Amino acid sequence: MESEVVVSAKKLSQLVHEIISCGGSHSSEAQIVSNHLVGANLAGHDSHGVGIIPTYLNNLKKELLIPNTPVTIINDDGAFLQFDGGKGYGQRVAHEAMKKGITRCKEIGLVVMTLKNAHHIGRVGTYGEMAVDENLVSLHFVNVTDHYALVAPHRGSDARFGTNPVCFALPTGKKSEPIILDMATSKVAAGKLRVSNNAGNKLPDGLVIDSEGQPSNDPGIMFSEPKGALLPFGEHKGYGLALIAELMSGVLSGGGTIQPDNIRLDGIINTMTVILIDPARLGSLDWIKNEIDAMVNYATGSPPSDPKLPVLLPGEPERKSRTEREENGIPLDSESWSQILESAESLGVDRSFFAECG
Ligand code: NAD
């Protein structure tokens, strides 16, 4: 980063708690949102960290995000649990829905859970981590609605999808080192373009196309008109998975897809379908974990083709980042930082909060 501030996780959490509270949230909601956003920065996903606050505050002003909204259960039918997020903070309503889904899964072994109408739920891996903490396996399919499309289908020249993340989480023999594959189906998450644009960085080849459908390296094409589009990862395979995520979440939840007959108010609404499995119902948990560990050791034991770049487990980059940033602080580019401070000031957050952080 060209120019940055480095803030400790503790100070940043206090600032975010204050901003979200000034936005109208009760302290417990502000705490969940703050933990999630700072947790995303700690995990190295600045795209889903505190830099997104100005967007949230903008959506609050437009009433596309409604503070102090708990999740509502709309269908409770054994293995099927369906929730409505009521445009509340996604971090809160998804957290509440996951807690209920996990409790049910521990009772009956398998749950299909859907959540619709949640404001942006953030880093999906957070919810996979909740499942593996309880020795469950989880599969998450997410779409993005209420927003213009960002990702082009393979062979297309304009955007027709959100960045539609999927997440697959499995426990291992080491509780602190689960497998968390949590990824956008676009080559990069959209927020990473915001971070690059704010930092004035060019993009590597192959991530985006411009409004004419031609390759580009400019993150600005996503922030000016006419807009370009992100590309899916893995060509036809990523496109296929983006479509599946769109349908698994948007259709099964009842929240709808990004197809243009559905209303778009320029907010960020996520729907999520989660399949929770208690592996202990399928065999001995000890054997399952031993076998997972043996396979993980086999895969990650492959000699690296570049000795400086060892084979990693999905979820490991986030753990390494967490360890490093908890110790050394969270770097934020100066443009993102000033945008956060401007938004905070607009809500009347006391300047003393910034002074201690900056
Ligand atoms: P990414 O490309 O940085 O990582 C994707 C996955 O690959 C992670 O599980 C990571 O642990 C793993 N990984 C990375 N490097 C690896 C390596 N060398 N070996 C093995 N595994 C490796 O993530 P992304 O696709 O840019 O997504 C970033 C975040 O954005 C995710 O947390 C996602 O949930 C979130 N997101 C949310 C939304 C939303 O609408 N809420 C939309 C898109 C993305």
Short mmCIF file of C-alpha atoms and ligand atoms in Angstrom, two decimals:
data_model
loop_
_atom_site.label_atom_id
_atom_site.label_comp_id
_atom_site.label_asym_id
_atom_site.label_seq_id
_atom_site.Cartn_x
_atom_site.Cartn_y
_atom_site.Cartn_z
CA MET A 1 0.00 0.00 0.00
CA GLU A 2 1.32 3.44 -0.96
CA SER A 3 0.08 5.29 2.12
CA GLU A 4 -1.61 3.64 5.04
CA VAL A 5 -2.55 3.84 8.67
CA VAL A 6 -2.08 0.89 10.99
CA VAL A 7 -4.69 0.45 13.70
CA SER A 8 -4.85 -2.15 16.46
CA ALA A 9 -7.80 -4.54 16.29
CA LYS A 10 -8.93 -3.36 19.72
CA LYS A 11 -9.02 0.35 18.82
CA LEU A 12 -10.62 -0.35 15.47
CA SER A 13 -13.33 -2.45 17.15
CA GLN A 14 -14.09 0.40 19.56
CA LEU A 15 -14.35 2.87 16.67
CA VAL A 16 -16.61 0.58 14.62
CA HIS A 17 -18.80 -0.12 17.66
CA GLU A 18 -19.19 3.63 18.15
CA ILE A 19 -20.00 4.28 14.48
CA ILE A 20 -22.58 1.48 14.26
CA SER A 21 -24.13 2.61 17.56
CA CYS A 22 -24.36 6.18 16.26
CA GLY A 23 -26.11 4.69 13.23
CA GLY A 24 -28.91 3.63 15.58
CA SER A 25 -27.95 0.09 16.63
CA HIS A 26 -28.17 -1.20 20.18
CA SER A 27 -24.82 -2.07 21.71
CA SER A 28 -25.19 -5.84 21.24
CA GLU A 29 -25.88 -5.45 17.51
CA ALA A 30 -23.03 -2.96 17.13
CA GLN A 31 -20.78 -5.53 18.84
CA ILE A 32 -21.67 -8.32 16.40
CA VAL A 33 -21.13 -6.04 13.38
CA SER A 34 -17.89 -4.68 14.80
CA ASN A 35 -16.55 -8.16 15.62
CA HIS A 36 -17.41 -9.35 12.14
CA LEU A 37 -15.93 -6.40 10.20
CA VAL A 38 -12.72 -6.21 12.22
CA GLY A 39 -12.57 -10.03 12.12
CA ALA A 40 -12.65 -9.84 8.29
CA ASN A 41 -9.74 -7.37 8.33
CA LEU A 42 -7.85 -9.61 10.74
CA ALA A 43 -8.47 -12.56 8.38
CA GLY A 44 -6.91 -10.47 5.58
CA HIS A 45 -10.19 -9.78 3.76
CA ASP A 46 -10.13 -6.00 3.76
CA SER A 47 -12.81 -6.10 1.07
CA HIS A 48 -15.25 -7.26 3.77
CA GLY A 49 -13.79 -5.32 6.64
CA VAL A 50 -14.27 -1.82 8.00
CA GLY A 51 -13.80 -0.20 4.56
CA ILE A 52 -17.38 -1.18 3.78
CA ILE A 53 -18.78 1.06 6.56
CA PRO A 54 -19.48 4.09 4.28
CA THR A 55 -21.63 1.82 2.08
CA TYR A 56 -23.52 0.56 5.14
CA LEU A 57 -24.14 4.10 6.40
CA ASN A 58 -25.34 5.14 2.97
CA ASN A 59 -27.80 2.21 2.98
CA LEU A 60 -28.93 3.17 6.49
CA LYS A 61 -29.75 6.68 5.26
CA LYS A 62 -31.73 5.24 2.33
CA GLU A 63 -33.52 2.82 4.69
CA LEU A 64 -32.17 -0.12 2.70
CA LEU A 65 -30.64 -1.33 5.98
CA ILE A 66 -32.80 -1.34 9.12
CA PRO A 67 -30.93 -1.38 12.43
CA ASN A 68 -32.11 -3.42 15.43
CA THR A 69 -33.84 -6.02 13.27
CA PRO A 70 -33.65 -9.58 14.63
CA VAL A 71 -34.00 -12.58 12.34
CA THR A 72 -37.56 -13.94 11.98
CA ILE A 73 -38.33 -17.61 11.54
CA ILE A 74 -40.84 -18.11 8.72
CA ASN A 75 -40.82 -21.91 8.40
CA ASP A 76 -39.86 -24.36 11.14
CA ASP A 77 -40.40 -27.84 9.80
CA GLY A 78 -37.98 -30.40 11.26
CA ALA A 79 -34.88 -30.41 9.08
CA PHE A 80 -36.09 -27.30 7.24
CA LEU A 81 -35.55 -23.91 8.82
CA GLN A 82 -36.30 -20.72 6.91
CA PHE A 83 -35.53 -17.21 8.06
CA ASP A 84 -36.23 -13.66 6.95
CA GLY A 85 -33.58 -11.07 7.74
CA GLY A 86 -35.98 -8.09 7.41
CA LYS A 87 -33.16 -5.96 5.83
CA GLY A 88 -31.39 -6.03 9.17
CA TYR A 89 -27.60 -6.08 9.55
CA GLY A 90 -26.63 -9.30 7.78
CA GLN A 91 -23.91 -10.04 10.31
CA ARG A 92 -26.53 -10.11 13.06
CA VAL A 93 -29.37 -11.96 11.31
CA ALA A 94 -27.06 -14.56 9.74
CA HIS A 95 -25.39 -15.12 13.11
CA GLU A 96 -28.79 -15.64 14.77
CA ALA A 97 -30.01 -17.96 11.99
CA MET A 98 -26.77 -20.00 12.14
CA LYS A 99 -27.11 -20.41 15.91
CA LYS A 100 -30.62 -21.80 15.49
CA GLY A 101 -29.57 -24.03 12.58
CA ILE A 102 -26.62 -25.42 14.54
CA THR A 103 -28.81 -26.21 17.57
CA ARG A 104 -31.30 -28.04 15.35
CA CYS A 105 -28.55 -29.92 13.51
CA LYS A 106 -27.12 -31.18 16.80
CA GLU A 107 -30.59 -32.52 17.66
CA ILE A 108 -31.49 -34.21 14.37
CA GLY A 109 -28.23 -34.52 12.39
CA LEU A 110 -29.11 -32.64 9.19
CA VAL A 111 -30.55 -29.19 8.48
CA VAL A 112 -31.36 -27.24 5.35
CA MET A 113 -31.51 -23.63 6.42
CA THR A 114 -32.34 -20.60 4.30
CA LEU A 115 -32.05 -16.89 4.98
CA LYS A 116 -33.56 -14.22 2.74
CA ASN A 117 -33.74 -10.45 2.84
CA ALA A 118 -30.58 -9.97 4.90
CA HIS A 119 -28.49 -6.85 4.36
CA HIS A 120 -24.88 -7.77 3.40
CA ILE A 121 -23.83 -10.76 5.55
CA GLY A 122 -20.12 -10.07 5.05
CA ARG A 123 -17.43 -12.76 5.15
CA VAL A 124 -19.27 -16.07 4.70
CA GLY A 125 -16.41 -18.05 6.26
CA THR A 126 -17.47 -16.59 9.62
CA TYR A 127 -20.60 -18.77 9.46
CA GLY A 128 -18.62 -21.85 8.39
CA GLU A 129 -16.39 -21.26 11.41
CA MET A 130 -19.49 -21.26 13.67
CA ALA A 131 -20.45 -24.70 12.30
CA VAL A 132 -17.03 -26.35 12.62
CA ASP A 133 -16.69 -24.96 16.15
CA GLU A 134 -19.53 -27.35 16.96
CA ASN A 135 -17.99 -30.25 14.99
CA LEU A 136 -20.46 -29.85 12.14
CA VAL A 137 -19.86 -29.76 8.39
CA SER A 138 -21.48 -26.87 6.50
CA LEU A 139 -22.09 -25.86 2.90
CA HIS A 140 -23.12 -22.28 2.11
CA PHE A 141 -24.52 -20.84 -1.12
CA VAL A 142 -25.03 -17.07 -1.31
CA ASN A 143 -26.34 -14.60 -3.89
CA VAL A 144 -26.49 -10.81 -3.96
CA THR A 145 -29.67 -8.98 -4.95
CA ASP A 146 -31.10 -5.45 -4.82
CA HIS A 147 -27.86 -4.36 -6.53
CA TYR A 148 -26.73 -4.01 -10.12
CA ALA A 149 -24.92 -7.11 -11.43
CA LEU A 150 -21.13 -7.22 -11.17
CA VAL A 151 -19.93 -10.46 -12.78
CA ALA A 152 -20.18 -11.52 -16.43
CA PRO A 153 -21.05 -15.10 -17.35
CA HIS A 154 -18.31 -17.06 -19.15
CA ARG A 155 -18.27 -15.88 -22.80
CA GLY A 156 -20.54 -12.92 -21.89
CA SER A 157 -19.60 -9.24 -22.26
CA ASP A 158 -21.63 -7.65 -19.45
CA ALA A 159 -22.51 -8.37 -15.82
CA ARG A 160 -25.36 -10.74 -14.94
CA PHE A 161 -24.44 -12.00 -11.43
CA GLY A 162 -23.27 -10.80 -8.06
CA THR A 163 -19.99 -12.21 -6.77
CA ASN A 164 -22.03 -15.13 -5.32
CA PRO A 165 -19.78 -16.69 -2.68
CA VAL A 166 -19.77 -20.34 -1.64
CA CYS A 167 -18.25 -21.74 1.51
CA PHE A 168 -17.51 -25.33 2.58
CA ALA A 169 -16.37 -25.97 6.13
CA LEU A 170 -15.14 -29.20 7.75
CA PRO A 171 -13.70 -29.83 11.20
CA THR A 172 -10.27 -31.46 11.51
CA GLY A 173 -8.47 -33.15 14.40
CA LYS A 174 -7.08 -29.71 15.42
CA LYS A 175 -10.04 -27.60 16.57
CA SER A 176 -8.18 -24.37 15.80
CA GLU A 177 -7.30 -25.44 12.23
CA PRO A 178 -10.52 -26.37 10.40
CA ILE A 179 -10.89 -26.47 6.62
CA ILE A 180 -12.70 -23.31 5.51
CA LEU A 181 -12.97 -22.89 1.76
CA ASP A 182 -14.75 -19.54 1.47
CA MET A 183 -14.66 -17.83 -1.88
CA ALA A 184 -16.38 -15.50 -4.28
CA THR A 185 -17.20 -17.17 -7.61
CA SER A 186 -15.73 -14.13 -9.36
CA LYS A 187 -11.95 -14.11 -9.79
CA VAL A 188 -11.79 -11.58 -6.94
CA ALA A 189 -14.39 -10.23 -4.50
CA ALA A 190 -15.85 -6.87 -5.64
CA GLY A 191 -14.65 -5.15 -2.48
CA LYS A 192 -11.06 -5.95 -3.50
CA LEU A 193 -11.55 -3.66 -6.51
CA ARG A 194 -12.72 -0.91 -4.14
CA VAL A 195 -9.56 -1.44 -2.07
CA SER A 196 -7.36 -1.38 -5.24
CA ASN A 197 -9.18 1.66 -6.60
CA ASN A 198 -8.77 3.53 -3.31
CA ALA A 199 -5.10 2.56 -3.17
CA GLY A 200 -4.57 3.64 -6.82
CA ASN A 201 -3.34 0.16 -7.83
CA LYS A 202 -3.70 -1.42 -11.27
CA LEU A 203 -5.27 -4.89 -11.47
CA PRO A 204 -3.47 -7.99 -12.71
CA ASP A 205 -4.52 -9.31 -16.13
CA GLY A 206 -7.68 -11.36 -16.51
CA LEU A 207 -9.84 -10.10 -13.63
CA VAL A 208 -12.17 -7.60 -15.33
CA ILE A 209 -13.55 -6.53 -18.68
CA ASP A 210 -14.53 -2.98 -19.61
CA SER A 211 -17.98 -1.81 -20.74
CA GLU A 212 -17.16 -3.01 -24.27
CA GLY A 213 -16.40 -6.50 -22.98
CA GLN A 214 -12.63 -6.01 -23.53
CA PRO A 215 -9.87 -6.98 -21.01
CA SER A 216 -8.86 -4.16 -18.64
CA ASN A 217 -6.49 -3.56 -15.69
CA ASP A 218 -8.33 -0.54 -14.32
CA PRO A 219 -10.35 -1.11 -11.08
CA GLY A 220 -12.05 2.25 -11.82
CA ILE A 221 -14.17 0.62 -14.57
CA MET A 222 -16.41 -0.73 -11.80
CA PHE A 223 -16.95 2.74 -10.28
CA SER A 224 -17.72 4.87 -13.34
CA GLU A 225 -20.35 4.72 -16.08
CA PRO A 226 -20.72 2.76 -18.27
CA LYS A 227 -19.53 -0.02 -15.94
CA GLY A 228 -17.37 -2.99 -16.78
CA ALA A 229 -17.65 -6.43 -15.20
CA LEU A 230 -15.68 -8.88 -13.09
CA LEU A 231 -14.98 -12.28 -14.63
CA PRO A 232 -15.87 -15.59 -12.97
CA PHE A 233 -12.96 -17.74 -11.71
CA GLY A 234 -12.15 -20.86 -13.69
CA GLU A 235 -13.98 -19.83 -16.86
CA HIS A 236 -17.03 -22.10 -17.43
CA LYS A 237 -16.60 -23.85 -14.06
CA GLY A 238 -16.76 -20.67 -12.00
CA TYR A 239 -19.63 -19.40 -14.09
CA GLY A 240 -21.47 -22.69 -13.49
CA LEU A 241 -20.86 -22.46 -9.74
CA ALA A 242 -22.01 -18.80 -9.71
CA LEU A 243 -25.26 -19.87 -11.36
CA ILE A 244 -25.73 -22.74 -8.89
CA ALA A 245 -25.07 -20.39 -5.92
CA GLU A 246 -27.57 -17.91 -7.37
CA LEU A 247 -30.28 -20.56 -7.67
CA MET A 248 -29.54 -22.54 -4.48
CA SER A 249 -29.75 -19.36 -2.40
CA GLY A 250 -32.10 -17.06 -4.29
CA VAL A 251 -34.69 -19.66 -5.24
CA LEU A 252 -34.68 -22.04 -2.23
CA SER A 253 -34.77 -19.13 0.24
CA GLY A 254 -37.69 -17.47 -1.58
CA GLY A 255 -35.65 -14.25 -1.67
CA GLY A 256 -35.34 -14.27 -5.45
CA THR A 257 -32.46 -13.93 -7.86
CA ILE A 258 -30.75 -10.98 -9.54
CA GLN A 259 -32.81 -11.40 -12.73
CA PRO A 260 -34.06 -7.96 -13.80
CA ASP A 261 -37.78 -8.47 -13.12
CA ASN A 262 -36.90 -8.43 -9.41
CA ILE A 263 -36.69 -5.05 -7.74
CA ARG A 264 -33.26 -3.36 -7.42
CA LEU A 265 -33.09 -0.40 -5.03
CA ASP A 266 -29.27 -0.27 -5.06
CA GLY A 267 -28.87 -1.82 -1.61
CA ILE A 268 -26.96 -5.05 -0.91
CA ILE A 269 -29.24 -7.91 0.01
CA ASN A 270 -27.85 -11.40 0.50
CA THR A 271 -29.75 -14.64 0.54
CA MET A 272 -28.02 -17.77 1.83
CA THR A 273 -28.85 -21.47 1.80
CA VAL A 274 -26.90 -23.56 4.30
CA ILE A 275 -26.73 -27.33 4.54
CA LEU A 276 -25.56 -28.41 7.98
CA ILE A 277 -24.46 -32.02 8.56
CA ASP A 278 -23.50 -33.68 11.83
CA PRO A 279 -20.75 -36.06 10.62
CA ALA A 280 -21.01 -38.05 13.87
CA ARG A 281 -24.35 -39.37 12.54
CA LEU A 282 -22.53 -40.93 9.60
CA GLY A 283 -19.65 -42.65 11.40
CA SER A 284 -17.22 -42.40 14.31
CA LEU A 285 -16.16 -38.74 14.70
CA ASP A 286 -12.68 -39.90 15.77
CA TRP A 287 -12.24 -41.94 12.59
CA ILE A 288 -13.65 -39.13 10.43
CA LYS A 289 -11.27 -36.55 11.89
CA ASN A 290 -8.28 -38.91 11.70
CA GLU A 291 -9.02 -39.62 8.06
CA ILE A 292 -9.49 -35.89 7.29
CA ASP A 293 -6.17 -35.16 9.02
CA ALA A 294 -4.39 -37.93 7.12
CA MET A 295 -5.72 -36.64 3.80
CA VAL A 296 -4.89 -33.03 4.68
CA ASN A 297 -1.32 -34.06 5.60
CA TYR A 298 -1.03 -35.96 2.33
CA ALA A 299 -2.25 -33.00 0.26
CA THR A 300 -0.27 -30.29 2.05
CA GLY A 301 2.82 -32.54 2.21
CA SER A 302 3.33 -32.19 -1.54
CA PRO A 303 6.80 -30.66 -2.03
CA PRO A 304 6.21 -27.04 -3.10
CA SER A 305 7.27 -26.23 -6.64
CA ASP A 306 8.55 -22.92 -5.23
CA PRO A 307 10.16 -23.53 -1.80
CA LYS A 308 8.97 -20.09 -0.62
CA LEU A 309 5.33 -21.02 -1.34
CA PRO A 310 4.29 -24.13 0.62
CA VAL A 311 1.01 -25.94 -0.06
CA LEU A 312 -1.68 -24.50 2.22
CA LEU A 313 -5.02 -25.68 3.55
CA PRO A 314 -8.10 -23.57 2.67
CA GLY A 315 -8.55 -21.37 5.74
CA GLU A 316 -4.82 -21.24 6.49
CA PRO A 317 -4.11 -17.88 4.82
CA GLU A 318 -6.80 -16.30 7.03
CA ARG A 319 -5.31 -17.87 10.20
CA LYS A 320 -1.82 -16.65 9.29
CA SER A 321 -3.17 -13.15 8.62
CA ARG A 322 -5.05 -13.17 11.94
CA THR A 323 -1.92 -14.07 13.89
CA GLU A 324 0.15 -11.42 12.10
CA ARG A 325 -2.43 -8.60 12.30
CA GLU A 326 -3.37 -9.31 15.91
CA GLU A 327 0.28 -8.72 16.73
CA ASN A 328 1.17 -5.88 14.37
CA GLY A 329 -2.14 -4.11 13.76
CA ILE A 330 -4.43 -3.78 10.74
CA PRO A 331 -3.14 -1.71 7.79
CA LEU A 332 -5.76 0.42 6.02
CA ASP A 333 -5.08 2.51 2.94
CA SER A 334 -5.41 6.23 3.61
CA GLU A 335 -8.34 6.71 1.17
CA SER A 336 -10.43 3.98 2.88
CA TRP A 337 -9.48 5.38 6.29
CA SER A 338 -10.54 8.92 5.39
CA GLN A 339 -13.82 7.62 3.93
CA ILE A 340 -14.53 5.80 7.22
CA LEU A 341 -13.71 8.91 9.26
CA GLU A 342 -15.88 11.14 7.07
CA SER A 343 -18.82 8.75 7.48
CA ALA A 344 -18.22 8.55 11.22
CA GLU A 345 -18.11 12.35 11.51
CA SER A 346 -21.35 12.65 9.55
CA LEU A 347 -22.98 10.61 12.32
CA GLY A 348 -21.44 12.77 15.03
CA VAL A 349 -18.85 10.27 16.28
CA ASP A 350 -16.55 12.07 18.72
CA ARG A 351 -13.17 13.03 17.19
CA SER A 352 -11.36 11.58 20.21
CA PHE A 353 -12.14 8.12 18.85
CA PHE A 354 -10.19 8.83 15.66
CA ALA A 355 -7.30 10.53 17.37
CA GLU A 356 -6.58 7.41 19.42
CA CYS A 357 -6.71 5.22 16.31
CA GLY A 358 -4.87 7.15 13.61
P1 NAD B 1 -9.75 -15.57 -1.56
O1 NAD B 1 -9.56 -15.78 -3.03
O2 NAD B 1 -8.78 -14.72 -0.86
O3 NAD B 1 -9.75 -17.00 -0.83
C1 NAD B 1 -10.64 -18.01 -1.23
C2 NAD B 1 -10.39 -19.27 -0.45
O4 NAD B 1 -9.15 -19.85 -0.88
C3 NAD B 1 -10.26 -19.11 1.06
O5 NAD B 1 -10.92 -20.17 1.69
C4 NAD B 1 -8.75 -19.23 1.33
O6 NAD B 1 -8.47 -19.80 2.61
C5 NAD B 1 -8.33 -20.16 0.24
N1 NAD B 1 -6.95 -19.97 -0.17
C6 NAD B 1 -6.35 -18.81 -0.51
N2 NAD B 1 -5.09 -19.06 -0.89
C7 NAD B 1 -4.90 -20.38 -0.78
C8 NAD B 1 -3.80 -21.26 -1.03
N3 NAD B 1 -2.62 -20.82 -1.48
N4 NAD B 1 -3.97 -22.58 -0.80
C9 NAD B 1 -5.15 -23.06 -0.35
N5 NAD B 1 -6.21 -22.30 -0.09
C10 NAD B 1 -6.10 -20.97 -0.32
O7 NAD B 1 -11.23 -15.06 -1.25
P2 NAD B 1 -12.27 -14.28 -2.20
O8 NAD B 1 -12.82 -15.20 -3.21
O9 NAD B 1 -11.62 -13.03 -2.66
O10 NAD B 1 -13.42 -13.91 -1.15
C11 NAD B 1 -13.14 -13.01 -0.09
C12 NAD B 1 -14.26 -12.94 0.89
O11 NAD B 1 -15.36 -12.25 0.31
C13 NAD B 1 -14.85 -14.27 1.36
O12 NAD B 1 -14.82 -14.25 2.77
C14 NAD B 1 -16.30 -14.27 0.86
O13 NAD B 1 -17.22 -14.89 1.74
C15 NAD B 1 -16.56 -12.79 0.81
N6 NAD B 1 -17.64 -12.46 -0.12
C16 NAD B 1 -18.85 -12.10 0.40
C17 NAD B 1 -19.87 -11.71 -0.44
C18 NAD B 1 -21.21 -11.29 0.09
O14 NAD B 1 -22.07 -10.89 -0.70
N7 NAD B 1 -21.46 -11.34 1.37
C19 NAD B 1 -19.68 -11.71 -1.84
C20 NAD B 1 -18.44 -12.13 -2.33
C21 NAD B 1 -17.42 -12.50 -1.46
#
